[in-house]
Coordinates of C-alpha atoms in Angstrom, one line a residue:
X2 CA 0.0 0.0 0.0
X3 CA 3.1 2.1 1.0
X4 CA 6.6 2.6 -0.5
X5 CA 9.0 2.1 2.4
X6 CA 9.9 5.9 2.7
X7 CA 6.0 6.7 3.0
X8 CA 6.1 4.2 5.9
X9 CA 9.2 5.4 7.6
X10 CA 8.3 9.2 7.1
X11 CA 4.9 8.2 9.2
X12 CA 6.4 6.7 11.8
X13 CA 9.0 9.5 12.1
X14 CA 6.5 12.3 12.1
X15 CA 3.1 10.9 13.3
X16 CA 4.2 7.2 15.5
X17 CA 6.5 8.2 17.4
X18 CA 6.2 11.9 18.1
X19 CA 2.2 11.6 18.6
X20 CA 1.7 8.0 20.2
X21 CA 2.7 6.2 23.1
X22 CA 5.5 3.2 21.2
X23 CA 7.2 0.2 23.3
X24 CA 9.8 -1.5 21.6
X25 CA 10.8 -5.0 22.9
X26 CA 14.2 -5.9 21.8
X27 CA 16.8 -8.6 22.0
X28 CA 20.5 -8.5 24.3
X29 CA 22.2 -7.3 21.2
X30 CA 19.7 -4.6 21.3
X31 CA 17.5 -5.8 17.9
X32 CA 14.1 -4.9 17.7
X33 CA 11.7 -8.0 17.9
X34 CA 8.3 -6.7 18.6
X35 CA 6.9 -3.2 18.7
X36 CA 2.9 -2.1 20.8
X37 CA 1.8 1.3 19.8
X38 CA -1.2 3.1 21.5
X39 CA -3.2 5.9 20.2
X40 CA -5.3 6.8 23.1
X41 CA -7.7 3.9 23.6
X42 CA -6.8 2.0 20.5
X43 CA -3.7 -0.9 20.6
X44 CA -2.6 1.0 16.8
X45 CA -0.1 -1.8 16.1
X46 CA 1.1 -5.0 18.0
X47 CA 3.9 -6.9 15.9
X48 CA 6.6 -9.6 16.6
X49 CA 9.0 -10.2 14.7
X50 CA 7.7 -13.5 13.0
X51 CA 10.8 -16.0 14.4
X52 CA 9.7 -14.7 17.5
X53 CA 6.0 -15.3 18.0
X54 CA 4.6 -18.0 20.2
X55 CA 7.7 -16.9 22.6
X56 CA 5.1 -15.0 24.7
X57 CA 6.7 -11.3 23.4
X58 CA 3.2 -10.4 22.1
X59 CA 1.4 -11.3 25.4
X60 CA 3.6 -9.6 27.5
X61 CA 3.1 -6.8 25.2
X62 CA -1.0 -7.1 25.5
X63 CA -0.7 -7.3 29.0
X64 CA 1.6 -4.2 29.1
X65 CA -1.4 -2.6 26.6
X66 CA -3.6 -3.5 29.6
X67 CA -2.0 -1.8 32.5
X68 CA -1.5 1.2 30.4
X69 CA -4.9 1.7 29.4
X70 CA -6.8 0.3 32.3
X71 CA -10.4 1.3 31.3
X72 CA -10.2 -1.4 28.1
X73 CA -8.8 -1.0 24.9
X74 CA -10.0 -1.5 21.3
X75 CA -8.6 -2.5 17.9
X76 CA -8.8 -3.6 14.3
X77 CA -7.2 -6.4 12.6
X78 CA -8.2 -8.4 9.3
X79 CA -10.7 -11.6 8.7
X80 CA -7.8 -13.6 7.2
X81 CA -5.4 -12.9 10.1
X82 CA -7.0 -15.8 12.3
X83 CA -3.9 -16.3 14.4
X84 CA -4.2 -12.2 15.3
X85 CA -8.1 -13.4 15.9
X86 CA -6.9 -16.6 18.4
X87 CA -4.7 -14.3 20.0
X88 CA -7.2 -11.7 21.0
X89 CA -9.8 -13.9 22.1
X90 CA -7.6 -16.0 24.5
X91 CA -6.4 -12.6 25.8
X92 CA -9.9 -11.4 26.6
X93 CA -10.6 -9.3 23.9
X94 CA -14.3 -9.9 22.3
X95 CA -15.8 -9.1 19.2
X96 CA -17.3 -5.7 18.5
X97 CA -17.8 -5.3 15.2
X98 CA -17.4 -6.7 11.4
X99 CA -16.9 -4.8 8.4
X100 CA -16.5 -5.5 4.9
X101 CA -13.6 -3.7 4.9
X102 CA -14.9 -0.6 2.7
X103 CA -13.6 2.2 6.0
X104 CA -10.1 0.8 5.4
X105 CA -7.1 1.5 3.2
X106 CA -6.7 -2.1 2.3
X107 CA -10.9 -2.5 1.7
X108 CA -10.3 -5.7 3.3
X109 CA -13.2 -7.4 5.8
X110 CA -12.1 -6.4 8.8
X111 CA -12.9 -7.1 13.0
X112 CA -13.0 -4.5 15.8
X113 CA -12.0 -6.3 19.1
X114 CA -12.6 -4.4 22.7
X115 CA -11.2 -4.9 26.0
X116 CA -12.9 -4.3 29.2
X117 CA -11.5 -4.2 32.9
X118 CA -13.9 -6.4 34.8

């Protein structure tokens, strides 16, 4: 959808100087997963993919959590099932289903929510 220097040029002026970003990284200081809030909203929660199932993304969730006590909320595609398993066992429910016409990609998409108990 983006050229690489459209994608860096957001992150440099909108990511990181407007939105809350963790960065988990390795000893040799590599990045391998990245949570970025934007208010309510969990805007982007990736692992590096050699890295997933290694509990980096949970920890990350559950940092997500603490931050934004009062729940949180976001997006992610119908195809991305494993996003979909992910969210449910962490206590997110669905809010929402769309055929994906509101987003860039116009791809069916879910909105999950959080809520304290």
């Amino acid at each position: 959808m983006h050229s690489d220097a459209e994608v860096r040029d957001w992150i440099r002026t909108v990511v990181i100087p407007e939105r809350e970003v963790w960065l988990a990284e390795d000893a040799d200081g590599r990045p391998l997963g990245v949570l970025v809030l934007d208010g309510e909203w969990v805007d982007q929660l990736y692992i590096e993919p050699a890295f997933t199932g290694m509990g980096l993304g949970s920890r990350l969730i559950q940092l997500a959590k603490s931050r934004r006590p009062a729940g949180l909320q976001l997006w992610t595609f119908v195809t991305n099932t494993a996003a979909q398993r992910f969210y449910l066992r962490h206590g997110f429910t669905v809010a929402e289903t769309t055929d994906g016409s509101g987003n860039e990609e116009k791809a069916p998409d879910i909105r999950f929510i959080w809520a304290a108990l």
